[in-house]
């Protein structure tokens, strides 16, 4: 990694020191590179790195994934799910075959596309929030606790009811309700859960606000939260789209979860990290639908010895041909409601911030917390991740917790991996 280029044995360049610091230096060389490999022992590192890469390529089937066009962790995880549960794989194959062989296949494809586009309005990510009471304030506390769910989403997708991707004519407990207009205010002591997708652009898509005003699409689990935790002032036109339970998908996800959760518990090192990726990537791929991608024109300039990449104006759409958008929407909705209800149970004024599957509590002793929420070793339950004496949360995904001396214990700085030496920094 230190070598910039090697034009020939006596025309090469390398660097020493850390980039961006006074120690950084570049060295343009005219002596023998082959000799330097021996003298600087670079050969040993290069060979060892190659051996490690080869072992990983064999262990994790890089070639097979590439040949199958599984080029992301999510697609590899979804492929693992299909292999683990052949019954679900056969269901998907049969459904695709029935569409392809039907006389009105284009009309059916278009109808499914429109259904998924509508269901996608209810598909949102996890909660990332800083309590406005404490934003940008350095707090000192006698009782500071960081709680984290153990495999939150695997616990959900392996144990909660999930909808089929085509609507049902029968009224069920699984529905998505589309409001043309809703005006509601969150009740005191409750988390303001109602929020639009971030791509909707607007105040209610950028922040979790106490008052909601506008159109919104909610899963039935979020709708129940609306009934329980909001004062509703006005409702415009709305429509409920009902779904039957998707038992084949539920079984497949449960089997996939059990396999990789067991692997995560017994494995170490890279295998453990891989198992975590398999657990936490497959459910998002269910909603991989109509995803817009940039297109490029790529040309190699032989004379200049460089690759030129030109961004084209038109876009391309990618995604699963028959995605499970309603199921993906419900999985993340279960997670958001679970976290919101636990915040309410703990006491929202004791929660400084939260991020998808974790939250940070101040000024509440541990026994009281345990009396309000379940803390245990089971999948999907809270576990104690850290204790702390100081905390600051500037905005969503930007926080730091520290001991009594201000030495950071854990931190997140959105968009950066920089590690601070003191919480006041």
mmCIF file of C-alpha atoms in Angstrom:
data_model
loop_
_atom_site.group_PDB
_atom_site.id
_atom_site.type_symbol
_atom_site.label_atom_id
_atom_site.label_comp_id
_atom_site.label_asym_id
_atom_site.label_seq_id
_atom_site.Cartn_x
_atom_site.Cartn_y
_atom_site.Cartn_z
ATOM 1 C CA UNK A 1 0.000 0.000 0.000
ATOM 2 C CA UNK A 2 3.010 2.313 0.424
ATOM 3 C CA UNK A 3 4.012 2.030 -3.236
ATOM 4 C CA UNK A 4 2.385 4.575 -5.569
ATOM 5 C CA UNK A 5 3.616 3.287 -8.925
ATOM 6 C CA UNK A 6 6.214 1.009 -10.517
ATOM 7 C CA UNK A 7 7.022 1.983 -14.100
ATOM 8 C CA UNK A 8 10.174 -0.111 -14.123
ATOM 9 C CA UNK A 9 12.705 -1.569 -11.718
ATOM 10 C CA UNK A 10 14.436 1.817 -11.492
ATOM 11 C CA UNK A 11 11.433 4.144 -11.839
ATOM 12 C CA UNK A 12 9.044 3.886 -8.899
ATOM 13 C CA UNK A 13 7.642 5.899 -6.016
ATOM 14 C CA UNK A 14 6.603 5.160 -2.431
ATOM 15 C CA UNK A 15 5.696 7.104 0.704
ATOM 16 C CA UNK A 16 6.565 7.095 4.389
ATOM 17 C CA UNK A 17 4.764 8.684 7.346
ATOM 18 C CA UNK A 18 1.076 9.335 7.836
ATOM 19 C CA UNK A 19 -0.784 11.165 5.067
ATOM 20 C CA UNK A 20 -1.957 14.637 6.079
ATOM 21 C CA UNK A 21 0.705 15.036 8.781
ATOM 22 C CA UNK A 22 4.228 16.583 8.783
ATOM 23 C CA UNK A 23 5.719 13.056 8.833
ATOM 24 C CA UNK A 24 4.401 12.275 5.334
ATOM 25 C CA UNK A 25 7.027 12.095 2.568
ATOM 26 C CA UNK A 26 7.001 10.832 -1.002
ATOM 27 C CA UNK A 27 10.117 9.211 -2.441
ATOM 28 C CA UNK A 28 10.732 9.074 -6.212
ATOM 29 C CA UNK A 29 13.182 6.227 -6.713
ATOM 30 C CA UNK A 30 15.759 5.362 -9.379
ATOM 31 C CA UNK A 31 17.374 2.454 -7.535
ATOM 32 C CA UNK A 32 16.310 -1.183 -7.901
ATOM 33 C CA UNK A 33 12.758 -1.925 -6.758
ATOM 34 C CA UNK A 34 13.523 -5.663 -6.654
ATOM 35 C CA UNK A 35 16.346 -4.998 -4.239
ATOM 36 C CA UNK A 36 14.107 -2.759 -2.099
ATOM 37 C CA UNK A 37 11.550 -5.583 -1.829
ATOM 38 C CA UNK A 38 14.229 -7.673 -0.136
ATOM 39 C CA UNK A 39 15.849 -4.927 1.973
ATOM 40 C CA UNK A 40 12.548 -3.474 3.232
ATOM 41 C CA UNK A 41 10.962 -6.954 3.630
ATOM 42 C CA UNK A 42 7.975 -5.843 1.523
ATOM 43 C CA UNK A 43 7.859 -9.256 -0.183
ATOM 44 C CA UNK A 44 6.932 -10.936 3.088
ATOM 45 C CA UNK A 45 3.963 -8.587 3.562
ATOM 46 C CA UNK A 46 2.795 -8.891 -0.041
ATOM 47 C CA UNK A 47 2.910 -12.679 0.029
ATOM 48 C CA UNK A 48 1.135 -12.852 3.396
ATOM 49 C CA UNK A 49 -1.619 -10.474 2.234
ATOM 50 C CA UNK A 50 -2.152 -12.575 -0.886
ATOM 51 C CA UNK A 51 -2.341 -15.767 1.174
ATOM 52 C CA UNK A 52 -4.993 -14.205 3.430
ATOM 53 C CA UNK A 53 -7.012 -12.957 0.448
ATOM 54 C CA UNK A 54 -6.833 -16.381 -1.212
ATOM 55 C CA UNK A 55 -8.040 -18.089 1.988
ATOM 56 C CA UNK A 56 -10.966 -15.644 2.265
ATOM 57 C CA UNK A 57 -11.855 -16.069 -1.415
ATOM 58 C CA UNK A 58 -12.039 -19.845 -0.952
ATOM 59 C CA UNK A 59 -13.790 -19.736 2.447
ATOM 60 C CA UNK A 60 -16.522 -17.309 1.317
ATOM 61 C CA UNK A 61 -16.949 -18.461 -2.315
ATOM 62 C CA UNK A 62 -16.056 -15.130 -3.964
ATOM 63 C CA UNK A 63 -16.000 -16.729 -7.426
ATOM 64 C CA UNK A 64 -19.398 -18.386 -7.004
ATOM 65 C CA UNK A 65 -20.968 -15.126 -5.802
ATOM 66 C CA UNK A 66 -19.454 -13.199 -8.709
ATOM 67 C CA UNK A 67 -20.574 -15.741 -11.301
ATOM 68 C CA UNK A 68 -24.105 -15.629 -9.824
ATOM 69 C CA UNK A 69 -24.115 -11.801 -9.904
ATOM 70 C CA UNK A 70 -24.445 -11.653 -6.113
ATOM 71 C CA UNK A 71 -22.309 -8.561 -5.758
ATOM 72 C CA UNK A 72 -23.500 -7.165 -2.415
ATOM 73 C CA UNK A 73 -23.721 -8.521 1.125
ATOM 74 C CA UNK A 74 -27.520 -8.195 0.976
ATOM 75 C CA UNK A 75 -27.832 -10.270 -2.207
ATOM 76 C CA UNK A 76 -25.468 -12.922 -0.788
ATOM 77 C CA UNK A 77 -27.561 -13.067 2.392
ATOM 78 C CA UNK A 78 -30.789 -13.416 0.384
ATOM 79 C CA UNK A 79 -29.212 -16.208 -1.678
ATOM 80 C CA UNK A 80 -28.265 -17.925 1.595
ATOM 81 C CA UNK A 81 -31.898 -17.644 2.728
ATOM 82 C CA UNK A 82 -33.090 -19.314 -0.494
ATOM 83 C CA UNK A 83 -30.559 -22.130 -0.095
ATOM 84 C CA UNK A 84 -31.439 -22.631 3.574
ATOM 85 C CA UNK A 85 -35.168 -22.875 2.825
ATOM 86 C CA UNK A 86 -35.783 -24.638 -0.534
ATOM 87 C CA UNK A 87 -39.556 -24.497 0.022
ATOM 88 C CA UNK A 88 -39.501 -20.688 -0.178
ATOM 89 C CA UNK A 89 -37.102 -20.783 -3.140
ATOM 90 C CA UNK A 90 -39.487 -23.104 -4.965
ATOM 91 C CA UNK A 91 -42.419 -20.796 -4.149
ATOM 92 C CA UNK A 92 -40.574 -17.828 -5.694
ATOM 93 C CA UNK A 93 -39.611 -19.885 -8.741
ATOM 94 C CA UNK A 94 -43.206 -21.100 -9.241
ATOM 95 C CA UNK A 95 -44.614 -17.580 -8.858
ATOM 96 C CA UNK A 96 -42.178 -16.164 -11.434
ATOM 97 C CA UNK A 97 -42.983 -19.069 -13.780
ATOM 98 C CA UNK A 98 -46.733 -18.450 -13.455
ATOM 99 C CA UNK A 99 -46.261 -14.783 -14.357
ATOM 100 C CA UNK A 100 -44.027 -15.617 -17.342
ATOM 101 C CA UNK A 101 -46.496 -18.177 -18.731
ATOM 102 C CA UNK A 102 -49.652 -16.079 -18.307
ATOM 103 C CA UNK A 103 -51.311 -14.425 -21.296
ATOM 104 C CA UNK A 104 -51.422 -11.060 -19.529
ATOM 105 C CA UNK A 105 -47.927 -11.191 -18.023
ATOM 106 C CA UNK A 106 -47.099 -7.549 -18.793
ATOM 107 C CA UNK A 107 -50.333 -6.366 -17.173
ATOM 108 C CA UNK A 108 -49.655 -8.529 -14.096
ATOM 109 C CA UNK A 109 -46.087 -7.218 -13.831
ATOM 110 C CA UNK A 110 -47.336 -3.641 -14.060
ATOM 111 C CA UNK A 111 -50.021 -4.295 -11.438
ATOM 112 C CA UNK A 112 -47.438 -5.782 -9.048
ATOM 113 C CA UNK A 113 -45.132 -2.843 -9.663
ATOM 114 C CA UNK A 114 -47.867 -0.362 -8.715
ATOM 115 C CA UNK A 115 -48.746 -2.366 -5.586
ATOM 116 C CA UNK A 116 -45.117 -2.408 -4.499
ATOM 117 C CA UNK A 117 -44.676 1.285 -5.232
ATOM 118 C CA UNK A 118 -47.621 2.026 -2.949
ATOM 119 C CA UNK A 119 -46.446 -0.348 -0.207
ATOM 120 C CA UNK A 120 -43.002 1.270 -0.379
ATOM 121 C CA UNK A 121 -44.549 4.494 0.973
ATOM 122 C CA UNK A 122 -44.722 2.722 4.356
ATOM 123 C CA UNK A 123 -41.180 1.311 4.105
ATOM 124 C CA UNK A 124 -38.868 3.363 6.331
ATOM 125 C CA UNK A 125 -35.632 2.729 8.223
ATOM 126 C CA UNK A 126 -34.754 2.701 11.897
ATOM 127 C CA UNK A 127 -35.105 5.573 14.365
ATOM 128 C CA UNK A 128 -32.078 7.853 14.732
ATOM 129 C CA UNK A 129 -33.002 10.624 17.183
ATOM 130 C CA UNK A 130 -31.601 13.066 19.694
ATOM 131 C CA UNK A 131 -33.938 14.331 22.408
ATOM 132 C CA UNK A 132 -34.419 18.102 21.844
ATOM 133 C CA UNK A 133 -34.270 18.556 25.639
ATOM 134 C CA UNK A 134 -30.601 17.575 25.636
ATOM 135 C CA UNK A 135 -29.311 18.258 22.121
ATOM 136 C CA UNK A 136 -25.787 19.710 22.103
ATOM 137 C CA UNK A 137 -25.525 19.804 25.927
ATOM 138 C CA UNK A 138 -22.764 17.998 27.816
ATOM 139 C CA UNK A 139 -24.551 16.118 30.597
ATOM 140 C CA UNK A 140 -23.102 14.653 33.796
ATOM 141 C CA UNK A 141 -25.022 11.852 35.477
ATOM 142 C CA UNK A 142 -24.636 9.407 38.357
ATOM 143 C CA UNK A 143 -26.630 6.835 36.401
ATOM 144 C CA UNK A 144 -25.823 6.517 32.688
ATOM 145 C CA UNK A 145 -26.691 3.366 30.748
ATOM 146 C CA UNK A 146 -26.361 2.362 27.104
ATOM 147 C CA UNK A 147 -28.840 -0.410 26.259
ATOM 148 C CA UNK A 148 -28.671 -2.364 23.030
ATOM 149 C CA UNK A 149 -31.072 -4.976 21.609
ATOM 150 C CA UNK A 150 -29.495 -8.378 20.921
ATOM 151 C CA UNK A 151 -29.998 -8.964 17.173
ATOM 152 C CA UNK A 152 -33.114 -6.777 17.110
ATOM 153 C CA UNK A 153 -34.232 -7.289 13.503
ATOM 154 C CA UNK A 154 -33.433 -11.023 13.353
ATOM 155 C CA UNK A 155 -35.551 -11.313 16.508
ATOM 156 C CA UNK A 156 -38.374 -9.544 14.664
ATOM 157 C CA UNK A 157 -38.252 -11.217 11.253
ATOM 158 C CA UNK A 158 -37.969 -14.625 12.898
ATOM 159 C CA UNK A 159 -40.935 -14.246 15.208
ATOM 160 C CA UNK A 160 -43.518 -11.688 14.033
ATOM 161 C CA UNK A 161 -46.417 -12.018 11.527
ATOM 162 C CA UNK A 162 -45.479 -10.844 8.024
ATOM 163 C CA UNK A 163 -47.714 -9.978 5.040
ATOM 164 C CA UNK A 164 -47.913 -11.623 1.630
ATOM 165 C CA UNK A 165 -46.967 -9.240 -1.208
ATOM 166 C CA UNK A 166 -50.365 -9.329 -2.970
ATOM 167 C CA UNK A 167 -53.372 -7.776 -1.158
ATOM 168 C CA UNK A 168 -56.163 -9.867 0.327
ATOM 169 C CA UNK A 169 -59.909 -9.363 -0.077
ATOM 170 C CA UNK A 170 -60.323 -10.594 3.518
ATOM 171 C CA UNK A 171 -59.884 -8.098 6.367
ATOM 172 C CA UNK A 172 -56.860 -9.102 8.466
ATOM 173 C CA UNK A 173 -54.687 -7.639 11.238
ATOM 174 C CA UNK A 174 -51.967 -6.973 8.661
ATOM 175 C CA UNK A 175 -52.711 -3.855 6.653
ATOM 176 C CA UNK A 176 -51.154 -0.671 5.329
ATOM 177 C CA UNK A 177 -53.298 2.424 5.737
ATOM 178 C CA UNK A 178 -52.755 5.314 3.345
ATOM 179 C CA UNK A 179 -53.925 8.703 4.667
ATOM 180 C CA UNK A 180 -54.409 11.524 2.190
ATOM 181 C CA UNK A 181 -54.326 13.814 5.229
ATOM 182 C CA UNK A 182 -53.705 13.350 8.937
ATOM 183 C CA UNK A 183 -53.339 15.953 11.691
ATOM 184 C CA UNK A 184 -52.268 14.581 15.087
ATOM 185 C CA UNK A 185 -50.221 15.587 18.142
ATOM 186 C CA UNK A 186 -48.197 13.153 20.223
ATOM 187 C CA UNK A 187 -49.337 12.708 23.834
ATOM 188 C CA UNK A 188 -47.127 13.877 26.700
ATOM 189 C CA UNK A 189 -44.479 11.317 27.590
ATOM 190 C CA UNK A 190 -44.681 9.512 24.237
ATOM 191 C CA UNK A 191 -42.125 9.284 21.471
ATOM 192 C CA UNK A 192 -43.189 11.209 18.294
ATOM 193 C CA UNK A 193 -43.026 8.221 15.945
ATOM 194 C CA UNK A 194 -44.970 9.597 12.951
ATOM 195 C CA UNK A 195 -42.536 10.544 10.189
ATOM 196 C CA UNK A 196 -42.481 10.303 6.410
ATOM 197 C CA UNK A 197 -39.766 8.715 4.307
ATOM 198 C CA UNK A 198 -36.715 10.962 4.021
ATOM 199 C CA UNK A 199 -37.121 11.109 0.226
ATOM 200 C CA UNK A 200 -40.562 12.744 0.683
ATOM 201 C CA UNK A 201 -38.776 16.063 1.435
ATOM 202 C CA UNK A 202 -40.349 18.201 4.136
ATOM 203 C CA UNK A 203 -40.357 18.936 7.864
ATOM 204 C CA UNK A 204 -42.117 15.666 8.690
ATOM 205 C CA UNK A 205 -39.560 13.677 6.689
ATOM 206 C CA UNK A 206 -36.469 15.290 8.238
ATOM 207 C CA UNK A 207 -37.396 15.275 11.938
ATOM 208 C CA UNK A 208 -39.477 13.471 14.555
ATOM 209 C CA UNK A 209 -41.872 16.292 15.476
ATOM 210 C CA UNK A 210 -44.543 16.371 18.188
ATOM 211 C CA UNK A 211 -47.171 17.465 15.641
ATOM 212 C CA UNK A 212 -47.841 15.624 12.392
ATOM 213 C CA UNK A 213 -49.623 17.362 9.524
ATOM 214 C CA UNK A 214 -49.994 15.888 6.018
ATOM 215 C CA UNK A 215 -50.270 12.626 4.073
ATOM 216 C CA UNK A 216 -48.731 9.431 5.465
ATOM 217 C CA UNK A 217 -48.730 5.658 4.954
ATOM 218 C CA UNK A 218 -48.576 3.436 8.043
ATOM 219 C CA UNK A 219 -48.396 -0.285 8.707
ATOM 220 C CA UNK A 220 -51.066 -1.641 11.074
ATOM 221 C CA UNK A 221 -48.535 -1.828 13.934
ATOM 222 C CA UNK A 222 -47.777 1.904 13.503
ATOM 223 C CA UNK A 223 -51.490 2.656 13.186
ATOM 224 C CA UNK A 224 -52.045 1.071 16.607
ATOM 225 C CA UNK A 225 -49.273 3.299 17.991
ATOM 226 C CA UNK A 226 -51.092 6.303 16.495
ATOM 227 C CA UNK A 227 -54.308 5.289 18.294
ATOM 228 C CA UNK A 228 -52.499 4.712 21.601
ATOM 229 C CA UNK A 229 -50.020 7.579 21.679
ATOM 230 C CA UNK A 230 -51.475 10.480 19.676
ATOM 231 C CA UNK A 231 -54.369 12.905 19.950
ATOM 232 C CA UNK A 232 -55.975 12.878 16.493
ATOM 233 C CA UNK A 233 -57.366 16.244 15.388
ATOM 234 C CA UNK A 234 -58.407 15.584 11.791
ATOM 235 C CA UNK A 235 -58.390 12.725 9.297
ATOM 236 C CA UNK A 236 -58.909 13.097 5.556
ATOM 237 C CA UNK A 237 -59.629 10.330 3.074
ATOM 238 C CA UNK A 238 -57.797 7.057 3.674
ATOM 239 C CA UNK A 239 -57.622 3.515 2.357
ATOM 240 C CA UNK A 240 -56.630 0.271 4.066
ATOM 241 C CA UNK A 241 -54.862 -2.412 2.002
ATOM 242 C CA UNK A 242 -55.141 -5.795 3.751
ATOM 243 C CA UNK A 243 -52.681 -8.696 3.479
ATOM 244 C CA UNK A 244 -52.797 -12.383 4.389
ATOM 245 C CA UNK A 245 -49.930 -13.857 6.420
ATOM 246 C CA UNK A 246 -46.949 -14.987 4.370
ATOM 247 C CA UNK A 247 -46.220 -18.249 6.213
ATOM 248 C CA UNK A 248 -43.651 -19.466 3.654
ATOM 249 C CA UNK A 249 -41.570 -16.311 4.080
ATOM 250 C CA UNK A 250 -41.940 -16.419 7.864
ATOM 251 C CA UNK A 251 -40.638 -20.006 7.937
ATOM 252 C CA UNK A 252 -37.738 -19.183 5.602
ATOM 253 C CA UNK A 253 -36.665 -16.166 7.660
ATOM 254 C CA UNK A 254 -36.965 -18.132 10.914
ATOM 255 C CA UNK A 255 -34.810 -20.955 9.504
ATOM 256 C CA UNK A 256 -32.252 -18.469 8.143
ATOM 257 C CA UNK A 257 -32.141 -16.642 11.482
ATOM 258 C CA UNK A 258 -31.668 -19.810 13.533
ATOM 259 C CA UNK A 259 -28.837 -21.024 11.304
ATOM 260 C CA UNK A 260 -26.806 -17.805 11.312
ATOM 261 C CA UNK A 261 -27.573 -16.827 14.926
ATOM 262 C CA UNK A 262 -26.178 -20.187 16.047
ATOM 263 C CA UNK A 263 -23.153 -19.594 13.812
ATOM 264 C CA UNK A 264 -22.636 -16.120 15.309
ATOM 265 C CA UNK A 265 -22.754 -17.526 18.856
ATOM 266 C CA UNK A 266 -20.117 -20.230 18.285
ATOM 267 C CA UNK A 267 -17.858 -18.554 15.695
ATOM 268 C CA UNK A 268 -14.944 -16.164 16.110
ATOM 269 C CA UNK A 269 -13.122 -13.652 13.936
ATOM 270 C CA UNK A 270 -14.147 -13.238 10.318
ATOM 271 C CA UNK A 271 -16.667 -16.085 10.459
ATOM 272 C CA UNK A 272 -18.497 -14.357 13.328
ATOM 273 C CA UNK A 273 -18.525 -11.051 11.412
ATOM 274 C CA UNK A 274 -19.828 -12.883 8.330
ATOM 275 C CA UNK A 275 -22.622 -14.496 10.362
ATOM 276 C CA UNK A 276 -23.669 -11.048 11.650
ATOM 277 C CA UNK A 277 -23.808 -9.764 8.086
ATOM 278 C CA UNK A 278 -25.937 -12.725 6.998
ATOM 279 C CA UNK A 279 -28.325 -12.056 9.909
ATOM 280 C CA UNK A 280 -28.698 -8.317 9.388
ATOM 281 C CA UNK A 281 -28.648 -7.974 5.603
ATOM 282 C CA UNK A 282 -31.286 -10.381 4.279
ATOM 283 C CA UNK A 283 -34.448 -8.566 5.450
ATOM 284 C CA UNK A 284 -33.537 -5.279 3.749
ATOM 285 C CA UNK A 285 -33.122 -7.098 0.436
ATOM 286 C CA UNK A 286 -36.796 -8.071 0.570
ATOM 287 C CA UNK A 287 -37.620 -4.418 -0.155
ATOM 288 C CA UNK A 288 -34.992 -4.021 -2.903
ATOM 289 C CA UNK A 289 -37.315 -2.667 -5.562
ATOM 290 C CA UNK A 290 -37.175 0.035 -8.238
ATOM 291 C CA UNK A 291 -33.854 1.334 -6.943
ATOM 292 C CA UNK A 292 -32.464 4.120 -9.104
ATOM 293 C CA UNK A 293 -28.816 3.869 -10.173
ATOM 294 C CA UNK A 294 -26.522 6.176 -12.107
ATOM 295 C CA UNK A 295 -25.275 5.078 -15.524
ATOM 296 C CA UNK A 296 -21.738 5.768 -16.742
ATOM 297 C CA UNK A 297 -19.789 5.653 -19.972
ATOM 298 C CA UNK A 298 -16.360 4.241 -19.189
ATOM 299 C CA UNK A 299 -13.449 4.539 -21.612
ATOM 300 C CA UNK A 300 -9.792 3.584 -21.360
ATOM 301 C CA UNK A 301 -7.392 6.225 -22.717
ATOM 302 C CA UNK A 302 -4.413 4.132 -23.803
ATOM 303 C CA UNK A 303 -2.251 7.127 -24.641
ATOM 304 C CA UNK A 304 -2.728 8.729 -21.208
ATOM 305 C CA UNK A 305 -2.942 5.323 -19.486
ATOM 306 C CA UNK A 306 -6.057 6.213 -17.512
ATOM 307 C CA UNK A 307 -9.738 5.366 -17.274
ATOM 308 C CA UNK A 308 -12.259 8.128 -18.022
ATOM 309 C CA UNK A 309 -15.683 7.849 -16.386
ATOM 310 C CA UNK A 310 -18.546 10.011 -17.689
ATOM 311 C CA UNK A 311 -21.872 10.286 -15.823
ATOM 312 C CA UNK A 312 -24.808 9.880 -18.208
ATOM 313 C CA UNK A 313 -28.067 11.805 -17.874
ATOM 314 C CA UNK A 314 -30.420 8.823 -17.969
ATOM 315 C CA UNK A 315 -30.722 6.478 -14.977
ATOM 316 C CA UNK A 316 -31.270 2.741 -14.667
ATOM 317 C CA UNK A 317 -33.621 0.890 -12.318
ATOM 318 C CA UNK A 318 -32.603 -2.243 -10.482
ATOM 319 C CA UNK A 319 -34.030 -4.554 -7.812
ATOM 320 C CA UNK A 320 -35.706 -7.913 -7.249
ATOM 321 C CA UNK A 321 -38.226 -8.763 -9.997
ATOM 322 C CA UNK A 322 -40.753 -9.914 -7.354
ATOM 323 C CA UNK A 323 -39.802 -8.212 -4.082
ATOM 324 C CA UNK A 324 -41.473 -8.584 -0.684
ATOM 325 C CA UNK A 325 -41.995 -4.848 -0.058
ATOM 326 C CA UNK A 326 -44.929 -5.168 2.413
ATOM 327 C CA UNK A 327 -42.923 -7.641 4.526
ATOM 328 C CA UNK A 328 -39.870 -5.358 4.503
ATOM 329 C CA UNK A 329 -42.084 -2.433 5.549
ATOM 330 C CA UNK A 330 -43.525 -4.425 8.466
ATOM 331 C CA UNK A 331 -40.149 -5.695 9.704
ATOM 332 C CA UNK A 332 -38.720 -2.189 10.085
ATOM 333 C CA UNK A 333 -42.043 -0.863 11.445
ATOM 334 C CA UNK A 334 -42.035 -3.519 14.187
ATOM 335 C CA UNK A 335 -38.536 -2.342 15.100
ATOM 336 C CA UNK A 336 -39.462 1.340 15.264
ATOM 337 C CA UNK A 337 -42.591 0.700 17.351
ATOM 338 C CA UNK A 338 -40.687 -1.643 19.676
ATOM 339 C CA UNK A 339 -38.060 1.027 20.361
ATOM 340 C CA UNK A 340 -40.654 3.818 20.708
ATOM 341 C CA UNK A 341 -42.731 1.848 23.225
ATOM 342 C CA UNK A 342 -39.627 0.986 25.248
ATOM 343 C CA UNK A 343 -38.642 4.679 25.306
ATOM 344 C CA UNK A 344 -42.139 5.489 26.601
ATOM 345 C CA UNK A 345 -41.855 2.779 29.270
ATOM 346 C CA UNK A 346 -38.452 4.024 30.453
ATOM 347 C CA UNK A 347 -39.572 7.657 30.388
ATOM 348 C CA UNK A 348 -38.769 9.816 27.366
ATOM 349 C CA UNK A 349 -37.191 12.527 29.552
ATOM 350 C CA UNK A 350 -34.564 9.992 30.673
ATOM 351 C CA UNK A 351 -33.557 9.094 27.087
ATOM 352 C CA UNK A 352 -30.870 11.365 25.607
ATOM 353 C CA UNK A 353 -30.742 9.726 22.178
ATOM 354 C CA UNK A 354 -31.341 6.482 20.289
ATOM 355 C CA UNK A 355 -30.133 4.853 17.092
ATOM 356 C CA UNK A 356 -32.155 2.021 15.480
ATOM 357 C CA UNK A 357 -31.533 -0.686 18.109
ATOM 358 C CA UNK A 358 -29.963 1.139 21.059
ATOM 359 C CA UNK A 359 -30.672 3.992 23.474
ATOM 360 C CA UNK A 360 -28.864 6.051 26.113
ATOM 361 C CA UNK A 361 -30.473 6.636 29.514
ATOM 362 C CA UNK A 362 -29.577 9.153 32.238
ATOM 363 C CA UNK A 363 -30.667 9.846 35.825
ATOM 364 C CA UNK A 364 -32.445 6.540 36.357
ATOM 365 C CA UNK A 365 -30.976 3.706 38.439
ATOM 366 C CA UNK A 366 -30.518 0.291 36.856
ATOM 367 C CA UNK A 367 -33.077 -1.541 39.016
ATOM 368 C CA UNK A 368 -35.770 0.967 38.016
ATOM 369 C CA UNK A 369 -34.880 0.542 34.336
ATOM 370 C CA UNK A 370 -35.118 -3.265 34.695
ATOM 371 C CA UNK A 371 -38.566 -2.882 36.246
ATOM 372 C CA UNK A 372 -39.770 -0.940 33.185
ATOM 373 C CA UNK A 373 -38.249 -2.889 30.248
ATOM 374 C CA UNK A 374 -37.018 -6.454 29.780
ATOM 375 C CA UNK A 375 -33.252 -6.852 29.978
ATOM 376 C CA UNK A 376 -31.966 -10.355 29.303
ATOM 377 C CA UNK A 377 -29.905 -12.698 27.144
ATOM 378 C CA UNK A 378 -32.588 -13.716 24.648
ATOM 379 C CA UNK A 379 -32.561 -12.622 21.017
ATOM 380 C CA UNK A 380 -34.441 -9.338 20.612
ATOM 381 C CA UNK A 381 -34.096 -8.359 24.303
ATOM 382 C CA UNK A 382 -32.156 -5.410 25.708
ATOM 383 C CA UNK A 383 -28.691 -6.002 27.081
ATOM 384 C CA UNK A 384 -26.468 -3.544 28.975
ATOM 385 C CA UNK A 385 -23.759 -2.387 26.582
ATOM 386 C CA UNK A 386 -22.035 0.379 28.589
ATOM 387 C CA UNK A 387 -22.299 2.461 31.743
ATOM 388 C CA UNK A 388 -21.163 6.090 31.614
ATOM 389 C CA UNK A 389 -20.931 9.300 33.629
ATOM 390 C CA UNK A 390 -20.980 11.882 30.824
ATOM 391 C CA UNK A 391 -22.842 12.117 27.529
ATOM 392 C CA UNK A 392 -23.336 14.561 24.684
ATOM 393 C CA UNK A 393 -25.569 14.054 21.657
ATOM 394 C CA UNK A 394 -25.342 16.830 19.092
ATOM 395 C CA UNK A 395 -27.737 15.389 16.504
ATOM 396 C CA UNK A 396 -28.890 12.006 15.188
ATOM 397 C CA UNK A 397 -26.016 9.507 14.923
ATOM 398 C CA UNK A 398 -23.590 11.971 16.534
ATOM 399 C CA UNK A 399 -22.972 11.273 20.207
ATOM 400 C CA UNK A 400 -20.263 10.454 22.740
ATOM 401 C CA UNK A 401 -20.346 8.774 26.162
ATOM 402 C CA UNK A 402 -17.444 9.014 28.624
ATOM 403 C CA UNK A 403 -16.289 8.125 32.120
ATOM 404 C CA UNK A 404 -16.061 10.637 34.992
ATOM 405 C CA UNK A 405 -12.757 11.977 33.570
ATOM 406 C CA UNK A 406 -14.280 12.645 30.149
ATOM 407 C CA UNK A 407 -12.412 9.802 28.423
ATOM 408 C CA UNK A 408 -14.682 8.472 25.635
ATOM 409 C CA UNK A 409 -16.157 4.994 26.087
ATOM 410 C CA UNK A 410 -18.114 4.936 22.825
ATOM 411 C CA UNK A 411 -18.969 7.464 20.149
ATOM 412 C CA UNK A 412 -20.611 7.946 16.785
ATOM 413 C CA UNK A 413 -19.870 10.841 14.467
ATOM 414 C CA UNK A 414 -22.096 10.729 11.394
ATOM 415 C CA UNK A 415 -19.977 10.689 8.259
ATOM 416 C CA UNK A 416 -16.656 10.205 10.055
ATOM 417 C CA UNK A 417 -14.679 7.530 11.905
ATOM 418 C CA UNK A 418 -12.532 10.057 13.768
ATOM 419 C CA UNK A 419 -11.964 9.114 17.426
ATOM 420 C CA UNK A 420 -11.874 11.942 19.977
ATOM 421 C CA UNK A 421 -9.522 11.846 22.974
ATOM 422 C CA UNK A 422 -11.895 13.725 25.278
ATOM 423 C CA UNK A 423 -15.661 14.228 25.325
ATOM 424 C CA UNK A 424 -15.264 18.037 25.344
ATOM 425 C CA UNK A 425 -13.651 17.814 21.906
#
